[in-house]
PDB file of C-alpha atoms in Angstrom:
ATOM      1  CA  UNK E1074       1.441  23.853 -11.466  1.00 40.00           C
ATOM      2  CA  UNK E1075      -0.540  25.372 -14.637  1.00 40.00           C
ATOM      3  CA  UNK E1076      -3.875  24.555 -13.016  1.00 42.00           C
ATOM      4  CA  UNK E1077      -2.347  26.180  -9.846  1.00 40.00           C
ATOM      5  CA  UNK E1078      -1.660  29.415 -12.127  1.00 42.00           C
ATOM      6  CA  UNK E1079      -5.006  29.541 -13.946  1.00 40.00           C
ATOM      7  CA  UNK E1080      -6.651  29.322 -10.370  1.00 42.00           C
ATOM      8  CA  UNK E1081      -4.477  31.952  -8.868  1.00 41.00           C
ATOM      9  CA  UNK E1082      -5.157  34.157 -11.882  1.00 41.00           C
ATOM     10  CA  UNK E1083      -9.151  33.625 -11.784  1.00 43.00           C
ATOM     11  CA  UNK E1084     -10.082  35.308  -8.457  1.00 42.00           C
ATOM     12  CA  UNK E1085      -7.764  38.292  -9.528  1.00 44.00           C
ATOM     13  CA  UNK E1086     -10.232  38.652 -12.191  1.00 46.00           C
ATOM     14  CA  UNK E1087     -13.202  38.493 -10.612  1.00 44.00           C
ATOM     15  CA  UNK E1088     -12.094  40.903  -7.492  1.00 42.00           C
ATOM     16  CA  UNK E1089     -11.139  43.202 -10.412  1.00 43.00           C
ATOM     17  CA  UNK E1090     -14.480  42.695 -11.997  1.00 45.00           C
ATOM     18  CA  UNK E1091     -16.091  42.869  -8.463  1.00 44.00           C
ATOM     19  CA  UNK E1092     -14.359  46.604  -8.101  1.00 45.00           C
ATOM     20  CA  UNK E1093     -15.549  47.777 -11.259  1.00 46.00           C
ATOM     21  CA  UNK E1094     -19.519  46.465 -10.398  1.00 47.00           C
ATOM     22  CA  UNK E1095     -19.173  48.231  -7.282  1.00 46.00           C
ATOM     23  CA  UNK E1096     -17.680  51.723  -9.178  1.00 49.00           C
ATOM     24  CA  UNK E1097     -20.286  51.374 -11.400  1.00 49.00           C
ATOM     25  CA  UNK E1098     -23.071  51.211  -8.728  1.00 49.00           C
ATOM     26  CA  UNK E1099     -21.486  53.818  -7.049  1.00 49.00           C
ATOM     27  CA  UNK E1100     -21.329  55.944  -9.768  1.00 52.00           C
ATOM     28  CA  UNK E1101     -25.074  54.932 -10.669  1.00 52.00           C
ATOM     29  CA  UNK E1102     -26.005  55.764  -6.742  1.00 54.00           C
ATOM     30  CA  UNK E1103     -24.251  59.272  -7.185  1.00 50.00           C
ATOM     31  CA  UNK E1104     -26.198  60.134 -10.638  1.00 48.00           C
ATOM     32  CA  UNK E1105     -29.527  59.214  -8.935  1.00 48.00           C
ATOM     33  CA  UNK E1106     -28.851  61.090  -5.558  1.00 49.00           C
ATOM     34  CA  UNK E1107     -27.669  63.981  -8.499  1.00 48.00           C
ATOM     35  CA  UNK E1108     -30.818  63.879  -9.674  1.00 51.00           C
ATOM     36  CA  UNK E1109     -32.721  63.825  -6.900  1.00 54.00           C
ATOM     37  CA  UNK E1110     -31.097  66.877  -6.105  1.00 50.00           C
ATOM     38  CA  UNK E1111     -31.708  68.682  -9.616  1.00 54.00           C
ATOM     39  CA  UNK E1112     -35.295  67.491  -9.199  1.00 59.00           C
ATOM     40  CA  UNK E1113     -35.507  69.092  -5.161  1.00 59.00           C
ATOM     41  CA  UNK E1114     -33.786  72.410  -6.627  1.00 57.00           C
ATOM     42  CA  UNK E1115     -36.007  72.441  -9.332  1.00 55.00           C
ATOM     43  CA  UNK E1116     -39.199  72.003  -7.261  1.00 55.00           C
ATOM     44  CA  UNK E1117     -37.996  74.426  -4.419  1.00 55.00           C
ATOM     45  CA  UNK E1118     -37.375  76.840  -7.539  1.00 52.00           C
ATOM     46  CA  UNK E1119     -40.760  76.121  -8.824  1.00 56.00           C
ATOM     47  CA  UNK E1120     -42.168  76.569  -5.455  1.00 53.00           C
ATOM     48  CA  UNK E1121     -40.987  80.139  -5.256  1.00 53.00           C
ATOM     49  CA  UNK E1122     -41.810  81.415  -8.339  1.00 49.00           C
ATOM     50  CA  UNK E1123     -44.982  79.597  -7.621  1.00 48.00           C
ATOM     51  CA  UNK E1124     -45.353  81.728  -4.485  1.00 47.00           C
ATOM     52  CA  UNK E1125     -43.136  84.683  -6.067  1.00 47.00           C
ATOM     53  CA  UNK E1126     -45.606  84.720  -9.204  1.00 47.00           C
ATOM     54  CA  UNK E1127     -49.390  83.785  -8.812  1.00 47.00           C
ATOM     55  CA  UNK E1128     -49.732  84.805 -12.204  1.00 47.00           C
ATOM     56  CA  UNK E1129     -48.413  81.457 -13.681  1.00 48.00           C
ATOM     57  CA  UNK E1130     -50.742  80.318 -16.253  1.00 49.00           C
ATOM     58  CA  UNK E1131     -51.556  75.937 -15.894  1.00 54.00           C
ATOM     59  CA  UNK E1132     -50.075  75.780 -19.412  1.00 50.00           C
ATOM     60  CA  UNK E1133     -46.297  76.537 -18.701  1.00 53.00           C
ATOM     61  CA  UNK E1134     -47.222  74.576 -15.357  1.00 51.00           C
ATOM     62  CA  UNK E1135     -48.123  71.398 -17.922  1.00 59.00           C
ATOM     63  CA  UNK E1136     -45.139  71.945 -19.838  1.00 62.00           C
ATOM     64  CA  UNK E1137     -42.551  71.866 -17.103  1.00 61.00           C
ATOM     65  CA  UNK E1138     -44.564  69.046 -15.662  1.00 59.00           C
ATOM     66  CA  UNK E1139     -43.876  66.907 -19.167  1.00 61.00           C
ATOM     67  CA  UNK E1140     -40.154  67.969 -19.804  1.00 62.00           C
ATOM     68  CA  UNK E1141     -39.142  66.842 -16.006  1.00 62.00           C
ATOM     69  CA  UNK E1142     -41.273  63.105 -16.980  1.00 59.00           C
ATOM     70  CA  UNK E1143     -39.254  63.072 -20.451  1.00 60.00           C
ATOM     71  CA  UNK E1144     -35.778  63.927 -18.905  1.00 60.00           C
ATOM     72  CA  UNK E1145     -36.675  61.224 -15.928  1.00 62.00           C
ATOM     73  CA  UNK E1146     -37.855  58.554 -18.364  1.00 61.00           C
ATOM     74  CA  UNK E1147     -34.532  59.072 -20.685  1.00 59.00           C
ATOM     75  CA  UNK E1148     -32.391  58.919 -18.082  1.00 61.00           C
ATOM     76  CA  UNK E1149     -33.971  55.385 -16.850  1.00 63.00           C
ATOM     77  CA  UNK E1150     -33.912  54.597 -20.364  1.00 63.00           C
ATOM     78  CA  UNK E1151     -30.057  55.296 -20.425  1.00 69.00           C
ATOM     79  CA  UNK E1152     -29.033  53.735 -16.488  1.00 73.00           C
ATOM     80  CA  UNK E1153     -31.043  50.310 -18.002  1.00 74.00           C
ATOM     81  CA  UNK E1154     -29.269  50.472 -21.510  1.00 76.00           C
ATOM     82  CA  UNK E1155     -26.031  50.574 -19.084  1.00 80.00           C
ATOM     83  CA  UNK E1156     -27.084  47.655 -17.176  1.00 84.00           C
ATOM     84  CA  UNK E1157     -27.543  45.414 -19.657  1.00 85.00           C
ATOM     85  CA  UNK E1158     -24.578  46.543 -21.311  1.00 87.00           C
ATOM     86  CA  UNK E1159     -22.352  46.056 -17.825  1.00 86.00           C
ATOM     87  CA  UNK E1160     -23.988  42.554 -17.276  1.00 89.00           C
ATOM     88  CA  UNK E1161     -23.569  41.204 -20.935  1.00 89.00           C
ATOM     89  CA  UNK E1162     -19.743  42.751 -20.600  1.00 89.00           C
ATOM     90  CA  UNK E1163     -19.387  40.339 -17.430  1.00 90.00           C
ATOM     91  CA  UNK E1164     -21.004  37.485 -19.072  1.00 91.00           C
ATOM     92  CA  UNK E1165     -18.697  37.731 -21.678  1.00 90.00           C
ATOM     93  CA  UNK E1166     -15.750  38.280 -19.465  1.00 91.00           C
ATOM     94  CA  UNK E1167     -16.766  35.202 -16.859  1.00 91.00           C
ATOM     95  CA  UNK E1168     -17.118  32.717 -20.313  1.00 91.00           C
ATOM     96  CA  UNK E1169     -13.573  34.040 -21.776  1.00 92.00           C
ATOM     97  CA  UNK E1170     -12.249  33.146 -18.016  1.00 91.00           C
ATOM     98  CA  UNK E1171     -14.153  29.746 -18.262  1.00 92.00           C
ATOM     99  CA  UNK E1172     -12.300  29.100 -21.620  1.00 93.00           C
ATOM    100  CA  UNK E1173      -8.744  30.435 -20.746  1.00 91.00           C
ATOM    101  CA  UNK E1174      -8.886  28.138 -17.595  1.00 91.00           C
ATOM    102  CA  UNK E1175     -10.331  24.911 -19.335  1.00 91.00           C
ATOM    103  CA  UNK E1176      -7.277  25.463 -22.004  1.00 92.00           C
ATOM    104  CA  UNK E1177      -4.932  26.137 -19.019  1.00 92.00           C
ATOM    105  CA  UNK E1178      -6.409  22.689 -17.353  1.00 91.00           C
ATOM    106  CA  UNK E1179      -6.597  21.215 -20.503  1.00 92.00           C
ATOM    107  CA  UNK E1180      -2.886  21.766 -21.520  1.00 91.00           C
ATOM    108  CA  UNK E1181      -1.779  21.175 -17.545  1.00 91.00           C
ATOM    109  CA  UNK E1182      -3.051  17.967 -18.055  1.00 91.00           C
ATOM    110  CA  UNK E1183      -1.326  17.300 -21.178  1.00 91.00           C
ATOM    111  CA  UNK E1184       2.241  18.508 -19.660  1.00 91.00           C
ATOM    112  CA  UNK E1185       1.508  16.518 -16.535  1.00 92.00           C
ATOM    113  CA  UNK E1186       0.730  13.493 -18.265  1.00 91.00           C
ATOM    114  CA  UNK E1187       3.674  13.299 -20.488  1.00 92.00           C
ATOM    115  CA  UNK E1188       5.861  13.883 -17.250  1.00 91.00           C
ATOM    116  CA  UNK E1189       4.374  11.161 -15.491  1.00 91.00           C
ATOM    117  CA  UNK E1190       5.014   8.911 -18.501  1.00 90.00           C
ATOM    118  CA  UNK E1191       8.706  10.167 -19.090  1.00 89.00           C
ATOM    119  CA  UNK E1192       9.314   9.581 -15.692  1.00 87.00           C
ATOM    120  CA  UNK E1193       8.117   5.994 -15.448  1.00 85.00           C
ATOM    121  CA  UNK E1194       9.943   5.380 -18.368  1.00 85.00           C
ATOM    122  CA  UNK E1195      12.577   6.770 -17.238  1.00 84.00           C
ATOM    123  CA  UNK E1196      12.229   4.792 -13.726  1.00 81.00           C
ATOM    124  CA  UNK E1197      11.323   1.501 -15.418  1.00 78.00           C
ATOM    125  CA  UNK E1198      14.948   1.939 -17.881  1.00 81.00           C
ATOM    126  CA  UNK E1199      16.636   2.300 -14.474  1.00 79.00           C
ATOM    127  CA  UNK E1200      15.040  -0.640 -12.392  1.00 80.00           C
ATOM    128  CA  UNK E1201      15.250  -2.976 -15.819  1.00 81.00           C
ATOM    129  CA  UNK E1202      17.345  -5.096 -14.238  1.00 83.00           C
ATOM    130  CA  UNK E1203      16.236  -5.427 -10.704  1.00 83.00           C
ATOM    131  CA  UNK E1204      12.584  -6.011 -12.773  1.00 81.00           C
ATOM    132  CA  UNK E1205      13.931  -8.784 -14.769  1.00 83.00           C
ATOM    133  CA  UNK E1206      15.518 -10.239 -11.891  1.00 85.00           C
ATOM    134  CA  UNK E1207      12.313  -9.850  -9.244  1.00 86.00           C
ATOM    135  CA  UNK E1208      11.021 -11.672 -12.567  1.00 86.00           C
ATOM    136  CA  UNK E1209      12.826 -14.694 -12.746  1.00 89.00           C
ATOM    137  CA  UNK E1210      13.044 -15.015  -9.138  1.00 90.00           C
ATOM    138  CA  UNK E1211       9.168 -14.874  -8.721  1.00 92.00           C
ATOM    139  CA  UNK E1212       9.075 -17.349 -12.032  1.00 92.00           C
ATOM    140  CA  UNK E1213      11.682 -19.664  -9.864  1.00 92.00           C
ATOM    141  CA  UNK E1214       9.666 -19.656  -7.165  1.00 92.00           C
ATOM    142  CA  UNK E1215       6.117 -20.244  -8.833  1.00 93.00           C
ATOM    143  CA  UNK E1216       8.165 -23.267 -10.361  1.00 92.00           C
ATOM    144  CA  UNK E1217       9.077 -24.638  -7.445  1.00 92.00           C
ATOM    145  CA  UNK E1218       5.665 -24.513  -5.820  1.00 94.00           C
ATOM    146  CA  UNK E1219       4.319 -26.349  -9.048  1.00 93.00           C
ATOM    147  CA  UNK E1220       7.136 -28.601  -8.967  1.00 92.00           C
ATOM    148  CA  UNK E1221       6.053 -28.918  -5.527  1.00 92.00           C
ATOM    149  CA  UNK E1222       2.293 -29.696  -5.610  1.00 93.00           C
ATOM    150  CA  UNK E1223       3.319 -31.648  -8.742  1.00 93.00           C
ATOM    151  CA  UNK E1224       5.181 -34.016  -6.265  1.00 93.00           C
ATOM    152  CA  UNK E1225       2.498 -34.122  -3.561  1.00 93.00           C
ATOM    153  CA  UNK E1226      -0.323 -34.653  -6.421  1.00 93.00           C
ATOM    154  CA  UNK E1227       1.978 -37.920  -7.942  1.00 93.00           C
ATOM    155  CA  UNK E1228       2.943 -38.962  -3.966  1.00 93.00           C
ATOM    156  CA  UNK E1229      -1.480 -38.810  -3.344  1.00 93.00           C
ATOM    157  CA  UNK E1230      -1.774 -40.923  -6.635  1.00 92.00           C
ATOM    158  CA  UNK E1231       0.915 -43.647  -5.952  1.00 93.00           C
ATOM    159  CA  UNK E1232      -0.627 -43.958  -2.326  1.00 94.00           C
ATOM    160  CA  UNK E1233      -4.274 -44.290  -3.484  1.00 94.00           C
ATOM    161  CA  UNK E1234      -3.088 -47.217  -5.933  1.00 93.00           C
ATOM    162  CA  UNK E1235      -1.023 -48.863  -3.742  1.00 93.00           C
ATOM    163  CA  UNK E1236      -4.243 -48.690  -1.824  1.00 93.00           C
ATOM    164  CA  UNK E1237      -6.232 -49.859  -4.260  1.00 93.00           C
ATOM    165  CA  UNK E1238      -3.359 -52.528  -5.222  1.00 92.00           C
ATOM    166  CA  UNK E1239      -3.722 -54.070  -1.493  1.00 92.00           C
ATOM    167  CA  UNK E1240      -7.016 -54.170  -1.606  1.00 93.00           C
ATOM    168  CA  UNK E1241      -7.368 -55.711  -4.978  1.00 92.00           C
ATOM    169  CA  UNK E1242      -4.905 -58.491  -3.582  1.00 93.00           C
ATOM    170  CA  UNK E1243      -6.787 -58.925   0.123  1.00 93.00           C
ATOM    171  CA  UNK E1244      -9.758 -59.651  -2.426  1.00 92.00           C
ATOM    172  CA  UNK E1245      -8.022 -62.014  -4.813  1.00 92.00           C
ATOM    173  CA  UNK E1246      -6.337 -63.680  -1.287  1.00 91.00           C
ATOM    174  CA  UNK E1247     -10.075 -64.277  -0.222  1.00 92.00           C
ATOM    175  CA  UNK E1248     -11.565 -65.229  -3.101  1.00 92.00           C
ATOM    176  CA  UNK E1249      -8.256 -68.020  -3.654  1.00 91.00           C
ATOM    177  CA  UNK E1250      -8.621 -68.851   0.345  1.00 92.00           C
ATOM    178  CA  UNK E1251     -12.635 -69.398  -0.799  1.00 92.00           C
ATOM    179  CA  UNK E1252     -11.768 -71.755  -3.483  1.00 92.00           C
ATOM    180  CA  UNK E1253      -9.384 -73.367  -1.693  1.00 92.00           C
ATOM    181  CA  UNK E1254     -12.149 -74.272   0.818  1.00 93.00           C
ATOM    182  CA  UNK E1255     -14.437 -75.426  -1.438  1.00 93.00           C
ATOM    183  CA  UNK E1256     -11.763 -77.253  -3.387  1.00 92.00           C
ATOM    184  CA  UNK E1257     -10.784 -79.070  -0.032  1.00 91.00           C
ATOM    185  CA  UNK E1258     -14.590 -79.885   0.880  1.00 92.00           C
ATOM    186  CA  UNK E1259     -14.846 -80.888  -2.195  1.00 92.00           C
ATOM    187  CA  UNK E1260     -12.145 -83.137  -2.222  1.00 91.00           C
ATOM    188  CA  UNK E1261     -12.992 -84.571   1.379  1.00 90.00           C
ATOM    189  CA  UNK E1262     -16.824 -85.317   0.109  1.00 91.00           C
ATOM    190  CA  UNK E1263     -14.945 -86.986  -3.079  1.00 91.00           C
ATOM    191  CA  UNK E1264     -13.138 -88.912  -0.407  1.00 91.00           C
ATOM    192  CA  UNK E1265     -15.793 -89.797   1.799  1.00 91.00           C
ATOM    193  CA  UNK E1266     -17.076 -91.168  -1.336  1.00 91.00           C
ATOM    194  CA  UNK E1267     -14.715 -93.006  -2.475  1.00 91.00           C
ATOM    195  CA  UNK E1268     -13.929 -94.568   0.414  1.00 90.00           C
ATOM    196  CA  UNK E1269     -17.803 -95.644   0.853  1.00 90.00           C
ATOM    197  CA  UNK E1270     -17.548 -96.844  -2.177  1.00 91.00           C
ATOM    198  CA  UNK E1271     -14.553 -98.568  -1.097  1.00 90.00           C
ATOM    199  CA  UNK E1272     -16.432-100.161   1.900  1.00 90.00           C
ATOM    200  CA  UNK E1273     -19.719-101.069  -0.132  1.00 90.00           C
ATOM    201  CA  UNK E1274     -17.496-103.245  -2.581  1.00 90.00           C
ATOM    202  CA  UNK E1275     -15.394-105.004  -0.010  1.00 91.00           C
ATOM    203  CA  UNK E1276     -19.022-105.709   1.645  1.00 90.00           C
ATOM    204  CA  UNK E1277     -20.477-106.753  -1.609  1.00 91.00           C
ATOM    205  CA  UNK E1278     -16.962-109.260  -2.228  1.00 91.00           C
ATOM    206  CA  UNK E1279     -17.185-110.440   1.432  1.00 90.00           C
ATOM    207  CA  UNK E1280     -21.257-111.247   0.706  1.00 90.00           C
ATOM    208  CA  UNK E1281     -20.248-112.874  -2.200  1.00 91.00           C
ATOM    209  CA  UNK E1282     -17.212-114.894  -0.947  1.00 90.00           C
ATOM    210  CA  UNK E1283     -19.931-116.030   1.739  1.00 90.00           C
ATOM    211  CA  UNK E1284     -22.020-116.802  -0.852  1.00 92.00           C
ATOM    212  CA  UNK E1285     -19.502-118.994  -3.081  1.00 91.00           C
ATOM    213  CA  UNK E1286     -18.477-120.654   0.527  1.00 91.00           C
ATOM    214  CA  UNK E1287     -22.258-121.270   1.320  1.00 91.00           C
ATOM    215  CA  UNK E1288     -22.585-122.562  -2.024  1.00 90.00           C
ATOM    216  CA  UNK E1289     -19.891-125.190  -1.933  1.00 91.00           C
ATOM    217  CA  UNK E1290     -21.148-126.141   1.597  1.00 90.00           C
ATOM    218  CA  UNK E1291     -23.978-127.086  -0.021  1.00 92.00           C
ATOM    219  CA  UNK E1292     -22.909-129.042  -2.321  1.00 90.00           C
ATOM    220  CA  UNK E1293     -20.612-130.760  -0.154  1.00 89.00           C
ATOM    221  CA  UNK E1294     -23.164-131.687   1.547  1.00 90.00           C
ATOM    222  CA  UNK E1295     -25.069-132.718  -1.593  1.00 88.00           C
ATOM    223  CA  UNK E1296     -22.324-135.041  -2.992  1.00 89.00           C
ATOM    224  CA  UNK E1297     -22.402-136.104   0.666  1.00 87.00           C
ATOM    225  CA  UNK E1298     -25.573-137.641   0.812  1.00 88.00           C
ATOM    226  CA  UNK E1299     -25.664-138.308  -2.909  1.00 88.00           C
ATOM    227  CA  UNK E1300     -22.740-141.186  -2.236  1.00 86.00           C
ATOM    228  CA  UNK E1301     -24.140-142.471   1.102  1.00 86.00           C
ATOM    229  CA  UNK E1302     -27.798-143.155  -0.624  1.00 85.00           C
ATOM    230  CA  UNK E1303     -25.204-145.086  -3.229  1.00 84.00           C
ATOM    231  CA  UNK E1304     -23.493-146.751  -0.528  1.00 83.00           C
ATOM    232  CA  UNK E1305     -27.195-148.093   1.108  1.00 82.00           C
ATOM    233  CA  UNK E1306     -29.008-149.174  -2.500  1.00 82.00           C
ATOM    234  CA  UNK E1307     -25.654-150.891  -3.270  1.00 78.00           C
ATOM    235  CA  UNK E1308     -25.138-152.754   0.074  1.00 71.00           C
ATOM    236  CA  UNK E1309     -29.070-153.888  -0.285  1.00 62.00           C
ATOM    237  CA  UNK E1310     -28.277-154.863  -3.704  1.00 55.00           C
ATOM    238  CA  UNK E1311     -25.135-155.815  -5.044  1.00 53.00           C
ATOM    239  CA  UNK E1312     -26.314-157.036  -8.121  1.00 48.00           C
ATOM    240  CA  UNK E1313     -27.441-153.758  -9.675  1.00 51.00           C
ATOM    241  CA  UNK E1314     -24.928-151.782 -11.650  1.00 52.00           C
ATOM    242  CA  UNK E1315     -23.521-148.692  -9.527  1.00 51.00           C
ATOM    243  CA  UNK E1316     -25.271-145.748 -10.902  1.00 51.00           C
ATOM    244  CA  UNK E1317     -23.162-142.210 -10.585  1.00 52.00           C
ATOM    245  CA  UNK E1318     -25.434-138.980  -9.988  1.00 51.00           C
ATOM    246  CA  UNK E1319     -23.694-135.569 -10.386  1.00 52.00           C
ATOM    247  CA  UNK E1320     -25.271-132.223 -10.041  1.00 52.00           C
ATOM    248  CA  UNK E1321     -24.566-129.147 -12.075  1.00 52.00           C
ATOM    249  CA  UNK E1322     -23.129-126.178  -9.915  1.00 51.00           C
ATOM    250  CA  UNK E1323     -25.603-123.717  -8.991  1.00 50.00           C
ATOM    251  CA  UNK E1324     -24.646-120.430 -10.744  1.00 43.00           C
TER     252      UNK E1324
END
């Protein structure tokens, strides 16, 4: 509203200022038509003494001549001085206008400002409550949506061990269902081998059973014809004492 003021008051100024240029170059346009007119009065009157008199010496001619210069060149002198004057005066005027209306802005500014501040105080004391609440509300709610992502981040985790967790166990399930398999080949080569083993002993006590039977054959069949040769040298001879042959078993 100051600013407003200051601005309103300004142009006043200047249209006042703008009058007084305008008297002052009226009155400067009526001095110099004046004078025009002094000098064309002057001349006509010099004309017609000039024709009235031929007696006029060139002197008083010379001497007219330099008063009307002198008079001309003073009063340029004077309308100049009065120009300068005039413009410095409006100088000086437009810089104390320039100064009154930065103050005026200046202290607008001020007023303004310290309204605007009373009034937000004044708005924030009245909407305290309804602040403090839209507060805690907006505090609830960014505390549920943690709470929230919270949940979904732990629910992510527990799925990507449990995950991991089957995983882990189809590996261990392999690796036992591996073993397993090469403990049962194992166990079925161990077999195999034992019952080869088995086989290559009863072979080895059926070769030697053969063996002990072919052996006693033998000397069956030994002792066999051992006694018949007896029997012949002792029915050839009866006279000669029975001699008795026996044979070590073979080992």
């Amino acid at each position: 509203m100051g600013r407003s003021r200051s601005r309103s008051k300004s142009p006043r100024r200047r249209h006042k200022s703008k009058h007084s240029h305008k008297r002052s170059k009226s009155r400067d346009r009526n001095s110099h038509k004046h004078g025009d007119k002094t000098r064309e009065r002057s001349s006509k009157s010099r004309k017609r003494s000039h024709s009235s008199s031929s007696s006029s010496s060139d002197a008083s001619v010379d001497t007219s001549k330099l008063n009307s210069h002198s008079k001309k060149k003073y009063h340029h002198h004077d309308r100049k001085m009065d120009e300068v004057e005039r413009l410095a005066e409006m100088e000086r005027q437009r810089r104390q206008r320039e100064i009154e209306q930065k103050l005026v802005e200046e202290e607008t500014a001020r007023r303004i400002e310290i309204m605007v501040q009373k009034r937000v105080e004044e708005e924030l004391e009245k909407r305290k409550e309804e602040i403090e609440a839209d507060v805690l509300r907006r505090v609830e709610e960014a505390k549920k949506i943690m709470e929230k992502e919270m949940m979904e981040e732990m629910e992510k985790r527990r799925l990507v061990l449990l995950e991991e967790e089957k995983k882990r166990e189809e590996e261990e399930r392999k690796k036992r269902e591996e073993l397993e398999l090469i403990l049962a080949e194992n166990n079925r080569k161990m077999e195999e081998a034992q019952k080869k083993l088995a086989e290559e002993r009863l072979a080895m006590v059926e070769e030697q059973r053969k063996m002990e039977e072919e052996r006693q054959r033998l000397k069956k069949e030994h002792e066999k014809r051992v006694k018949e040769e007896q029997k012949k040298i002792l029915g050839k001879n009866n006279s000669r004492p029975k001699l008795s042959f026996s044979l070590k078993p073979a080992v």
